[in-house]
Coordinates of C-alpha atoms in Angstrom, one line a residue:
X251 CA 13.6 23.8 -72.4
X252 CA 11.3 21.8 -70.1
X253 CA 7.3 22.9 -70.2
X254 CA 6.1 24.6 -67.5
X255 CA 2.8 22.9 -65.8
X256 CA 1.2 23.6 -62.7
X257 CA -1.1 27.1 -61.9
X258 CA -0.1 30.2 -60.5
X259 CA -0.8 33.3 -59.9
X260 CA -1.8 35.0 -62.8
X261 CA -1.2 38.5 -63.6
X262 CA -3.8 40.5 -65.6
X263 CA -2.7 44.3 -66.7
X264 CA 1.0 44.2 -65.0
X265 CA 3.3 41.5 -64.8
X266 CA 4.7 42.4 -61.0
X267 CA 6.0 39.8 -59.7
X268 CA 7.4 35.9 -61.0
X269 CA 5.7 32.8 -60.0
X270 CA 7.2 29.6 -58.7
X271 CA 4.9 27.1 -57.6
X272 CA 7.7 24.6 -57.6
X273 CA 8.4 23.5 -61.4
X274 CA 11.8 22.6 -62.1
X275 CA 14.4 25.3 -63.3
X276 CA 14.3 26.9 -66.5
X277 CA 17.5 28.5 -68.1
X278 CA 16.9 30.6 -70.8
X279 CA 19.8 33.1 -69.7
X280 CA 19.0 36.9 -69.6
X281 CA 17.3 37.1 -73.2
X282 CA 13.9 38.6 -73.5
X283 CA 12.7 36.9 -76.4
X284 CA 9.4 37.6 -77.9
X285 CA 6.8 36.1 -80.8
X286 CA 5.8 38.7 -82.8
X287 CA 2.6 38.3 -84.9
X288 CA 4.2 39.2 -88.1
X289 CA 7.5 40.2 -90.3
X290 CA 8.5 43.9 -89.4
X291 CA 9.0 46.5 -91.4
X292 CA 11.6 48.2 -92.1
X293 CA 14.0 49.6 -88.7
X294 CA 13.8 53.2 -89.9
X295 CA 11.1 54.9 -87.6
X296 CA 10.4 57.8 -89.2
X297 CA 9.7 55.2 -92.6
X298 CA 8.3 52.0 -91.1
X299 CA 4.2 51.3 -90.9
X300 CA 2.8 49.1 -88.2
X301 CA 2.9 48.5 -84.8
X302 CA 5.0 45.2 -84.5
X303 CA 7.7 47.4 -86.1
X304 CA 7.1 50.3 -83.6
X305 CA 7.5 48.3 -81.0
X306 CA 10.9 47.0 -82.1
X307 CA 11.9 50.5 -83.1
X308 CA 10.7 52.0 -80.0
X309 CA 13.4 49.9 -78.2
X310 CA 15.6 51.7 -80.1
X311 CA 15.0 55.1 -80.7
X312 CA 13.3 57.5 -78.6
X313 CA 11.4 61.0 -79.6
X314 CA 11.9 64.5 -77.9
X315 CA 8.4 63.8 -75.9
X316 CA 6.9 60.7 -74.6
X317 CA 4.7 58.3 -73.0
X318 CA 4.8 56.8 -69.1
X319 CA 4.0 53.5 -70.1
X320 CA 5.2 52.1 -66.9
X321 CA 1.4 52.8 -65.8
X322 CA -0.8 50.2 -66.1
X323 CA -4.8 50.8 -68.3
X324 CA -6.3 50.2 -65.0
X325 CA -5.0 53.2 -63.4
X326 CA -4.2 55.6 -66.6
X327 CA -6.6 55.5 -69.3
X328 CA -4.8 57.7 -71.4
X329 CA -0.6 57.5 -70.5
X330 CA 0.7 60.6 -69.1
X331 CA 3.2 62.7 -71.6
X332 CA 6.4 62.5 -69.9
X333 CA 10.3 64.4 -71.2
X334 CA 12.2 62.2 -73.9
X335 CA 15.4 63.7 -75.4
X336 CA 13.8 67.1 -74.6
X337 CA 14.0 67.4 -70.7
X338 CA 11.8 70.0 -71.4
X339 CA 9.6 72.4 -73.1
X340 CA 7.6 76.0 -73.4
X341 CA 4.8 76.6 -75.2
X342 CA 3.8 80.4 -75.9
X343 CA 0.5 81.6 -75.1
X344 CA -0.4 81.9 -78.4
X345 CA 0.4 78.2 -78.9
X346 CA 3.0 78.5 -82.3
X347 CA 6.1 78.6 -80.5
X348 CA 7.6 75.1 -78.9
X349 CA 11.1 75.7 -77.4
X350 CA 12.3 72.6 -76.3
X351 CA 15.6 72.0 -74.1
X352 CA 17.5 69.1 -75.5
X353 CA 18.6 66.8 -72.5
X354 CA 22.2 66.7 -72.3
X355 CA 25.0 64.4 -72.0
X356 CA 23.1 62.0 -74.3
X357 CA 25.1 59.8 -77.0
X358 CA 23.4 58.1 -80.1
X359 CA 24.5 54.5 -80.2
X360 CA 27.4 55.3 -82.4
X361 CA 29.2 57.9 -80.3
X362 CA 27.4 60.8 -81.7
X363 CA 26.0 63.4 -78.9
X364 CA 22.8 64.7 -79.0
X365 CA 22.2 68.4 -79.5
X366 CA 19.6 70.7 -81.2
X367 CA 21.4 70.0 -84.6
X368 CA 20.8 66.5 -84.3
X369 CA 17.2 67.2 -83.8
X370 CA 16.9 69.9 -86.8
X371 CA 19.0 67.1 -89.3
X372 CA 16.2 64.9 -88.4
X373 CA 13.4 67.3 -88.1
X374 CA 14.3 68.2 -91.4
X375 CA 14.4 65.1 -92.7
X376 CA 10.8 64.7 -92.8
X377 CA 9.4 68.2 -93.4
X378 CA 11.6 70.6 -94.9
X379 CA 11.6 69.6 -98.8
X380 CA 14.2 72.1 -99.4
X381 CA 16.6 70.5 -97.0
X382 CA 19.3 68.3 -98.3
X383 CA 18.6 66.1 -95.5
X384 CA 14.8 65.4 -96.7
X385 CA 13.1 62.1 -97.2
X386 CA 10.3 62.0 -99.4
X387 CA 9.4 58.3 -97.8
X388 CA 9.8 60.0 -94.3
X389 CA 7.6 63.1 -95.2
X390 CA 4.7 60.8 -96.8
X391 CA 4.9 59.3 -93.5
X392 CA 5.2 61.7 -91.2
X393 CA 3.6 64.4 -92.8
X394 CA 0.5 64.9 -90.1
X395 CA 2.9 65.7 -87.7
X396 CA 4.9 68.3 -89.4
X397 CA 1.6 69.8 -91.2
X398 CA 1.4 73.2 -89.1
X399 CA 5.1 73.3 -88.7
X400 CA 6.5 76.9 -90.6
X401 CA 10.0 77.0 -89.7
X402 CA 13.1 75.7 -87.3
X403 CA 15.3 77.2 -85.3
X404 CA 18.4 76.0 -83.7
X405 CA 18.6 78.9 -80.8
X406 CA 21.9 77.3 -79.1
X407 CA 23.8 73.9 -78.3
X408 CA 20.7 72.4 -76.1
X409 CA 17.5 74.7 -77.7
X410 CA 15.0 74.2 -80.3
X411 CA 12.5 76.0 -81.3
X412 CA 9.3 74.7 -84.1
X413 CA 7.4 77.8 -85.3
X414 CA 3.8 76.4 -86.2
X415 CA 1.5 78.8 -89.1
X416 CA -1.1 78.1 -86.6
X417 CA -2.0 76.4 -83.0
X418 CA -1.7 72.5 -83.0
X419 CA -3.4 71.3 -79.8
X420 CA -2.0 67.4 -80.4
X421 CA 1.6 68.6 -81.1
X422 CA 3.1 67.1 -78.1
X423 CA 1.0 64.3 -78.3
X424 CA 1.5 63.8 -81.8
X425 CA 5.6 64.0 -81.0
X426 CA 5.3 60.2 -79.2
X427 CA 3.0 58.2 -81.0
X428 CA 4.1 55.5 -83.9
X429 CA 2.8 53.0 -86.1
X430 CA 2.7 54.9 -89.4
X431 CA 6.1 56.3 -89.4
X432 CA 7.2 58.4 -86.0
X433 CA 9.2 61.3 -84.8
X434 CA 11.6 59.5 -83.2
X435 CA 15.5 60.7 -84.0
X436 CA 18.1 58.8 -85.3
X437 CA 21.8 59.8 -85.6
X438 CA 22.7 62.2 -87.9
X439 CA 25.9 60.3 -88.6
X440 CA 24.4 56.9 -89.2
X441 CA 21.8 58.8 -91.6
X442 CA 24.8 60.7 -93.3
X443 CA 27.1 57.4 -93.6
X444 CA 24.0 55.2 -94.9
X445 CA 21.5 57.2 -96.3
X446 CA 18.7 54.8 -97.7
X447 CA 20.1 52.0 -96.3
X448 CA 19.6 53.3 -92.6
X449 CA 16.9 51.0 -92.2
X450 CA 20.0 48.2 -92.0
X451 CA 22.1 50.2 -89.7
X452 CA 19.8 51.7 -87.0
X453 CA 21.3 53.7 -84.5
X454 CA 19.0 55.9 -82.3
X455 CA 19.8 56.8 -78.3
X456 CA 17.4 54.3 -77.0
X457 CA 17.5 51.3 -74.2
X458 CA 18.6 49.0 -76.5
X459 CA 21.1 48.9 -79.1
X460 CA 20.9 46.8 -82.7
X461 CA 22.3 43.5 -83.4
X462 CA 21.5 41.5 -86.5
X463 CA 18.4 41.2 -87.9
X464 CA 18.2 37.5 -90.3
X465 CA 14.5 38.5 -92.2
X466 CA 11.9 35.9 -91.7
X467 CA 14.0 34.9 -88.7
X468 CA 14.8 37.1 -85.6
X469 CA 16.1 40.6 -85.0
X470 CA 18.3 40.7 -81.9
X471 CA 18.9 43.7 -79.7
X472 CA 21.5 44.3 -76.6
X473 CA 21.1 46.6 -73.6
X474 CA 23.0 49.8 -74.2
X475 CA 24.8 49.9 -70.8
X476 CA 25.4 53.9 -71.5
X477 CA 21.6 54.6 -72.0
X478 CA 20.7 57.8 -69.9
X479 CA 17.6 56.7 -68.3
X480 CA 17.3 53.3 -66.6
X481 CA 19.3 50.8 -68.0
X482 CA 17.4 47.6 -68.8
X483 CA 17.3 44.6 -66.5
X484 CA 17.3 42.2 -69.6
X485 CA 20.8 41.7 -71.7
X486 CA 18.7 41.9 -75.0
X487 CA 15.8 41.0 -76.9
X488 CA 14.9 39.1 -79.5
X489 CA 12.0 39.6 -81.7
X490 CA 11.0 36.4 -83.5
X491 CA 8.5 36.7 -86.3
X492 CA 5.8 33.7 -86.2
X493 CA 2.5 34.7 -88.1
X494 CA 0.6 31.4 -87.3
X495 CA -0.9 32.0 -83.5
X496 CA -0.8 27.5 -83.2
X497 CA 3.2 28.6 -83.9
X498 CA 3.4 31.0 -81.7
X499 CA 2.0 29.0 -78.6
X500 CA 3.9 25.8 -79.3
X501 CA 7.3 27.8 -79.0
X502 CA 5.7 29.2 -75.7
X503 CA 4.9 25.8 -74.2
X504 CA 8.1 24.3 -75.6
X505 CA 10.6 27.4 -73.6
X506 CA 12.0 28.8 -77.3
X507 CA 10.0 32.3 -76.2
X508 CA 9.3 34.1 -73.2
X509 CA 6.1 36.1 -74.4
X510 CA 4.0 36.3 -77.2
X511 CA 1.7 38.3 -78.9
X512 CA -1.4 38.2 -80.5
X513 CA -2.6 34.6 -78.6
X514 CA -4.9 32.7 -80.5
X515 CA -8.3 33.3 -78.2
X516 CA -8.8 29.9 -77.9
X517 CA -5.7 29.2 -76.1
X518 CA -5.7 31.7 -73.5
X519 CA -7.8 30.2 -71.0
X520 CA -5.6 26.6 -71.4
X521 CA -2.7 28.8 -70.9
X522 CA -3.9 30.4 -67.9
X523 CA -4.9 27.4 -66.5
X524 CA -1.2 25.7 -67.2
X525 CA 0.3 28.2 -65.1
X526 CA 1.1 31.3 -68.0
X527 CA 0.4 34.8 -67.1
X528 CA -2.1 37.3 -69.3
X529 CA -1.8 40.9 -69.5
X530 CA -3.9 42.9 -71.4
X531 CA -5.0 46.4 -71.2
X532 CA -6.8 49.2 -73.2
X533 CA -5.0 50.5 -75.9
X534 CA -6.3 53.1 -78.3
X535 CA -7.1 50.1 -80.9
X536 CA -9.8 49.9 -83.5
X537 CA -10.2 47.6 -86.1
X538 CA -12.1 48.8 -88.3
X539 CA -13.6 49.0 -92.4
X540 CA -13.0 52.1 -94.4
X541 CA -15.7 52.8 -97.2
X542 CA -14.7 53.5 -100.6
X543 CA -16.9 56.8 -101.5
X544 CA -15.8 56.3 -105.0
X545 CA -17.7 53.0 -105.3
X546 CA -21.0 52.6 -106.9
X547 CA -22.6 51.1 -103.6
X548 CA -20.5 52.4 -101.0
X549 CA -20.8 55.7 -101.8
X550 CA -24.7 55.5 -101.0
X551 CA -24.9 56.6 -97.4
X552 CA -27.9 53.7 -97.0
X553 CA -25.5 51.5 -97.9
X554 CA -22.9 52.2 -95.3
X555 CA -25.5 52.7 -92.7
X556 CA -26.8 49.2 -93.7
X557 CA -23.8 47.8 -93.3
X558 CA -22.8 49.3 -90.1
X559 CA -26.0 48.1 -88.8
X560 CA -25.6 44.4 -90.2
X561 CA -22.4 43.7 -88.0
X562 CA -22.3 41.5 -85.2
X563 CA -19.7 43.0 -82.7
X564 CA -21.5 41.6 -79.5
X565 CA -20.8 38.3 -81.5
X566 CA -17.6 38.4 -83.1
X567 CA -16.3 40.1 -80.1
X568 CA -17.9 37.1 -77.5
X569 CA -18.0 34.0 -79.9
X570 CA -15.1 34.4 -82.4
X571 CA -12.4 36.1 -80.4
X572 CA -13.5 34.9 -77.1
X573 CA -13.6 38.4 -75.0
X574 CA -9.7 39.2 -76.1
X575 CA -11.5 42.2 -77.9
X576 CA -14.7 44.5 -76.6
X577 CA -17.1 45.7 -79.4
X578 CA -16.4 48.8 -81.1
X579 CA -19.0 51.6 -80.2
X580 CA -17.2 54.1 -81.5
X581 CA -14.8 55.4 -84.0
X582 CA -12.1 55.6 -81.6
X583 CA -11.3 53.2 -78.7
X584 CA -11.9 54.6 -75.3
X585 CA -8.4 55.8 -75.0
X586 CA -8.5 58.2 -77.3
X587 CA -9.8 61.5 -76.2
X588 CA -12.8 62.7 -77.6
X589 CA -14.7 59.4 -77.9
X590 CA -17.7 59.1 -77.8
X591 CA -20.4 56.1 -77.5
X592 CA -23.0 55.8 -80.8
X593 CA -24.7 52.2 -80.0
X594 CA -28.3 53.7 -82.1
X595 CA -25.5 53.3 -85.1
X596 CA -23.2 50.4 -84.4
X597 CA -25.4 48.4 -82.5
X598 CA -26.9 45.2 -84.3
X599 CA -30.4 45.6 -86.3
X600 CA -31.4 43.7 -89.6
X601 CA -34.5 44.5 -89.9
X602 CA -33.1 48.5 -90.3
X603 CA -30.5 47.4 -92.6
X604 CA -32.7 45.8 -94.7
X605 CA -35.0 48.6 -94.9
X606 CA -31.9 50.8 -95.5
X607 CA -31.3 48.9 -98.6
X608 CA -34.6 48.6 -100.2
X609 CA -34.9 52.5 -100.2
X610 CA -32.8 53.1 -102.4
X611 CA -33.0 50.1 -104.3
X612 CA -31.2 47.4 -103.5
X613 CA -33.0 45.4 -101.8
X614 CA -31.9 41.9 -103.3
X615 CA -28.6 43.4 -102.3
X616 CA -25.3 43.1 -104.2
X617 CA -21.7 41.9 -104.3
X618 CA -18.7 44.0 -103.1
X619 CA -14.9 43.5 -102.5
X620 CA -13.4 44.0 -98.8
X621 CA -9.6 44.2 -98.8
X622 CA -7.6 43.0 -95.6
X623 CA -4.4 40.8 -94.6
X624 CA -3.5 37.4 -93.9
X625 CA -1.3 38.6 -90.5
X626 CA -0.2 41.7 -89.3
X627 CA 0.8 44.6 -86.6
X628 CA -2.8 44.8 -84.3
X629 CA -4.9 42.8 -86.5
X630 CA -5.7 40.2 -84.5
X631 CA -7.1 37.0 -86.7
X632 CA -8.2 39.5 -90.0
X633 CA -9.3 36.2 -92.4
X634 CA -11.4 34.6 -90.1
X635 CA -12.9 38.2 -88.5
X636 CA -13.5 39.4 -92.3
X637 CA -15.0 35.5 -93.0
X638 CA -17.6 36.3 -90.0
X639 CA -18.6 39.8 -91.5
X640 CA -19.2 38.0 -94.8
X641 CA -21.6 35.9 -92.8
X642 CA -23.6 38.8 -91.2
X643 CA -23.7 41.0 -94.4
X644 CA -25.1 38.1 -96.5
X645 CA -27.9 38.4 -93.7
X646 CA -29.0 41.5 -95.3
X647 CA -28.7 40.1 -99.6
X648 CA -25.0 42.1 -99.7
X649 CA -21.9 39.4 -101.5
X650 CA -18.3 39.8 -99.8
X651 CA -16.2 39.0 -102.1
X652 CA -12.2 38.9 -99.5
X653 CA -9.0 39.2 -100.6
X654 CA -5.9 38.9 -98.7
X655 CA -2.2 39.7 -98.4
X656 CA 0.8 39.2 -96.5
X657 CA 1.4 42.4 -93.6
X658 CA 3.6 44.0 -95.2
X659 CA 2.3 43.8 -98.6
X660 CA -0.8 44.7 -97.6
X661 CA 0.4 47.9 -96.2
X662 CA 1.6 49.4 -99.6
X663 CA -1.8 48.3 -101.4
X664 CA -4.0 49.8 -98.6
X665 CA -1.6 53.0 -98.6
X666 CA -2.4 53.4 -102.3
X667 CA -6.4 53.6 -101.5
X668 CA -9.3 51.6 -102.3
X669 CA -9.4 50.4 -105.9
X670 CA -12.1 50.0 -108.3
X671 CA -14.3 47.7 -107.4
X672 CA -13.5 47.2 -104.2
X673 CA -15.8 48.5 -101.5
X674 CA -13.9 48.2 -97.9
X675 CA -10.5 48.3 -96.7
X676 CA -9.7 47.3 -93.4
X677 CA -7.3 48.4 -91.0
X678 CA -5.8 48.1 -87.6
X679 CA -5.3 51.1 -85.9
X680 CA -5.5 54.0 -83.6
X681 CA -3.5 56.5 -81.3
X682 CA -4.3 57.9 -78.0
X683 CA -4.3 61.3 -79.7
X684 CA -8.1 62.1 -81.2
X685 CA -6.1 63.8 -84.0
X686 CA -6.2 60.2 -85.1
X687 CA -9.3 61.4 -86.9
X688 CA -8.2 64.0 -88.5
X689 CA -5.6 61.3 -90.0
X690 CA -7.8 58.9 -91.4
X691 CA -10.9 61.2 -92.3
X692 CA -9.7 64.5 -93.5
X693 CA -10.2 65.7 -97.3
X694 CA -7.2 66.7 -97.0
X695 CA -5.1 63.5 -96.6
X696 CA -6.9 61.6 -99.1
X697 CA -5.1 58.3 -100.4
X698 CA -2.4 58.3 -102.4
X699 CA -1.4 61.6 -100.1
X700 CA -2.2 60.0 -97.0
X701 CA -4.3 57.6 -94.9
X702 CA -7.7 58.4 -95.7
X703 CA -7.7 55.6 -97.9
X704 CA -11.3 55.5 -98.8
X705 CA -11.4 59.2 -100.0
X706 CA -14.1 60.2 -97.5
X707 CA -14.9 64.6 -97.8
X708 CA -17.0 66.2 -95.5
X709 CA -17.0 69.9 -95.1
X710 CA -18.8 69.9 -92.0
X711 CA -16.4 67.4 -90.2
X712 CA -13.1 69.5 -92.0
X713 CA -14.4 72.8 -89.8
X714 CA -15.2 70.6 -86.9
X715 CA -11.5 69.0 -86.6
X716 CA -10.1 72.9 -87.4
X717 CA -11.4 74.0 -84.7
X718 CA -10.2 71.3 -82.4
X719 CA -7.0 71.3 -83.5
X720 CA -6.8 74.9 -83.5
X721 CA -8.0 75.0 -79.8
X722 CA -6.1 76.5 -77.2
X723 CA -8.4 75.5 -74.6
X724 CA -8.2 71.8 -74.0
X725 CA -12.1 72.0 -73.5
X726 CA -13.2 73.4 -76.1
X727 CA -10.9 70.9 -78.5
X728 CA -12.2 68.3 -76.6
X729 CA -16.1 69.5 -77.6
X730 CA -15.0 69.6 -81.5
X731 CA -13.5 66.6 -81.5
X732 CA -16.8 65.0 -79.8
X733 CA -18.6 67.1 -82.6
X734 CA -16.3 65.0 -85.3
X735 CA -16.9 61.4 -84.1
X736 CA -20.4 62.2 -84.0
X737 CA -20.2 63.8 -87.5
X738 CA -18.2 60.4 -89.1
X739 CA -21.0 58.6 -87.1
X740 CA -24.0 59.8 -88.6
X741 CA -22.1 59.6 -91.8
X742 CA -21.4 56.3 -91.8
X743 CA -17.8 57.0 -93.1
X744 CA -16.5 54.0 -91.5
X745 CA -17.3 50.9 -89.8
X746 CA -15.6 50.2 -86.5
X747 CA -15.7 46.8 -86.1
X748 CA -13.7 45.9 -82.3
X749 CA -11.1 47.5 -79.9
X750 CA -8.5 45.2 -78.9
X751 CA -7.4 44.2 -75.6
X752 CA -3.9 43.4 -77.0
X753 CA -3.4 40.4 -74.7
X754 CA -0.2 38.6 -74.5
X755 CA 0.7 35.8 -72.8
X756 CA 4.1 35.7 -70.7
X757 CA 6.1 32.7 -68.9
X758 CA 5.1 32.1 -65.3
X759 CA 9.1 33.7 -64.4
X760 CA 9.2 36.7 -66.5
X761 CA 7.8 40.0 -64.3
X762 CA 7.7 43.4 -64.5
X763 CA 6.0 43.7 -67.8
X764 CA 3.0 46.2 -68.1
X765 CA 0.5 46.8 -70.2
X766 CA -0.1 50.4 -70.7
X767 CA -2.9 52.4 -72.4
X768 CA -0.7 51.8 -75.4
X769 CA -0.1 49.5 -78.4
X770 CA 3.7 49.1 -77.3
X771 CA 5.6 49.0 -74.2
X772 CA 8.6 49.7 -72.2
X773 CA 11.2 46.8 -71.9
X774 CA 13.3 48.8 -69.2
X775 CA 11.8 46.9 -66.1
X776 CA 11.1 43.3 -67.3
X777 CA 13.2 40.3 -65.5
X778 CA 13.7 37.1 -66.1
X779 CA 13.7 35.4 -62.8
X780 CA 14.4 31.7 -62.9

């Protein structure tokens, strides 16, 4: 394919329209193909971790609730819950009962309808340990979901019903979100006909229907022409795995991909200027540093709140990663409810951080480990953005020692907890649910049992997150969840480092993309128009 010169209008947030501006013709035929920032995992969604995989999965599968993500950040800070495969849904007054009214006249890729027994196969598949149906791979992963959940009930052909032990006020939420497992359903026939090997045979109900996936290579989708809702524009996509960001931009330039992800910062502007199109939003992204409270510095609240203080976000966010990111404030991005802004804790100051140290006596400082990836779902450039925290930390005496991993690799060490001897581990991550939290703080999902990898225990922040999740009023959960983020805060239980704009970069002819308060999207309304 012939590059593509010349500037045109570029579109930031949505991609509405396609640009001419006179370049010659390009023919890439009706093909959405996309370079992804790393391998994916695996195609089962109730098993995979990470984002890049979500968004391939999400293509593919759908969940009873979910997300209008054909709003734009600008003009939905949080997306709006919308009906998936359940049209819809009561909640009692005493928020344990959610009946949910399975849309009908719905057929998984592989012929099989969709009816409240398809929903209670997969339900059961990750939460009911008695069931014959259970997955102890999808449980670990989906396990926050299903936490309150005390029994299931098919009531007839179309009508669910989830019992909860107590009130859940991120339920529905909870239902559409993905990244670390989801709910999302897959045929009962595929998962009876394939059991573990599902992952090679996916077959959900959504927009798109699997391929071939060649690993290292490409995975390959085609529009399902029988999809319920509105049948993509777009034949297919393909998702093309290229962790180098140079890589990435060359097979932009050169017309083998439409769009990719994850730009290196440093091209974006030349891109824009060529005639390429940004989009970028606000997802609920933070990339953050988990403490290890079983370490013999970390543990020392001084030392965490020395850290926290010795980071340069104005600077990593402005110099290294050239405004794709804004600093992190917070412990959750902005799209997250609950947030809440803590600069006198996350904003820059040495000459505290020092002082920190020397009370309780470390004031020549010392040498820790900080655990992160080479590449990866949301993690934007993690060896060179760990590289400049070693810089500002050895500002205040304190040794980062980094180790790396491949993405997927990665994901299993950092799932198994922080390690002896090692201090941090980072992550990339986030939901537009504050229950995130709750997830990555709680005593009670400690690694190797969940995703509070650094084994953080607080009490005071357990009773806090109780009560918001127990809320009924959305007002009051909202004031407990404020209560917990301040809690973590003053804690120092993590360090949030940046929120990500999650830019991507798109070919001057390709339009209707948007980029929702989201970290994935909705392929339904993109067009190639050449």
């Amino acid at each position: 394919m012939k590059r593509l010169a010349s500037v045109c209008a570029i579109a930031l947030l949505t991609i509405a329209a396609g640009v001419g501006c006179g370049r010659e013709p390009v023919q890439t035929g009706n093909i959405f193909v996309i370079a992804i920032e790393s391998e994916a995992d695996v195609l089962d969604p109730q098993v995979a971790g990470g984002w890049v995989t979500w968004r391939i999965n999400r293509q593919i599968f759908e969940p009873l609730v979910d997300q209008d993500l054909t709003i734009p950040s600008a003009e939905a800070t949080i997306p709006p819950l919308k009906p998936g495969l359940a049209e819809s849904w009561d909640v009692s007054d005493d928020g344990l009962d959610y009946t949910f009214h399975i849309r009908q006249g719905v057929r998984f890729h592989d012929g099989t309808p969709l009816d409240a027994k398809a929903v209670e196969y997969n339900v059961r598949r990750m939460w009911d340990k008695e069931s014959p149906m259970y997955s102890a791979r999808a449980g670990g992963q989906t396990g926050f979901v299903w936490k309150f959940v005390e029994s299931v009930d098919v009531l007839d052909e179309y009508t669910l019903r989830i019992h909860l032990k107590q009130p859940f006020s991120e339920f529905l939420r909870m239902l559409t979100q993905g990244g670390n497992g989801s709910a999302a359903i897959i045929s009962p026939t595929a998962l009876q006909t394939y059991g573990d090997d599902i992952a090679d045979h996916p077959v959900g109900t959504g927009p798109f229907k699997f391929k071939e996936r060649i690993r290292g290579e490409r995975i390959d989708l085609v529009r399902n022409d029988d999809y319920w809702g509105n049948v993509p524009k777009i034949d297919g996509v393909v998702f093309r795995p290229l962790p180098d960001p140079s890589a990435r931009t060359a097979a932009l330039r050169s017309g083998d991909v439409d769009m990719i992800a994850v730009p290196n910062p440093d091209s974006i502007d030349n891109l824009v200027s060529e005639g390429y199109q940004l989009s970028e939003g606000i997802p609920p992204h933070t990339w953050y540093l988990s403490f290890n409270m079983k370490d013999r510095y970390t543990s020392i609240p001084e030392v965490r709140q020395a850290i926290n203080l010795a980071v340069n976000r104005d600077g990593m966010a402005r110099d290294l990663l050239r405004g794709s990111v804004t600093p992190a404030y917070g412990v959750q991005a902005i799209s997250a409810g609950g947030y809440v802004e803590r600069r006198d804790v996350y904003e820059r100051n040495l000459d505290k951080a020092r002082e920190l140290l020397a009370s309780v006596g470390l004031g020549n400082g010392f040498k820790t480990t900080l655990i992160t990836s080479t590449d990866g779902s949301g993690q934007i450039m993690p060896a060179q953005m760990a590289e400049y925290l070693q810089q500002n930390l050895a500002e205040i005496g304190v040794d980062l020692d980094i180790q790396t991993q491949e993405w997927i690799s990665y994901l299993g060490v950092w799932a198994r907890g922080a390690q002896e001897g090692v201090g941090m581990a980072q992550m990339s991550w986030g939901m537009t649910s504050p229950y995130w939290l709750y997830i990555v703080t709680s005593s009670e999902l400690q690694a190797p049992n969940g995703p509070n990898v650094g084994y953080y225990s607080n009490p005071e922040l357990d009773e806090a997150m109780n009560n918001a999740i127990t809320a009924l009023d959305p007002a009051e959960a909202e004031k407990w969840w404020r209560e917990a983020n301040n809690i973590v805060s003053d804690d120092a239980a993590l360090v949030p480092i940046v929120n990500d704009k999650a830019p991507y970069v798109l070919a001057p002819y390709v339009s209707g993309f948007v980029s929702a308060s989201e970290e994935w999207y909705d392929l339904t309304e993109v067009r190639l128009e050449q």
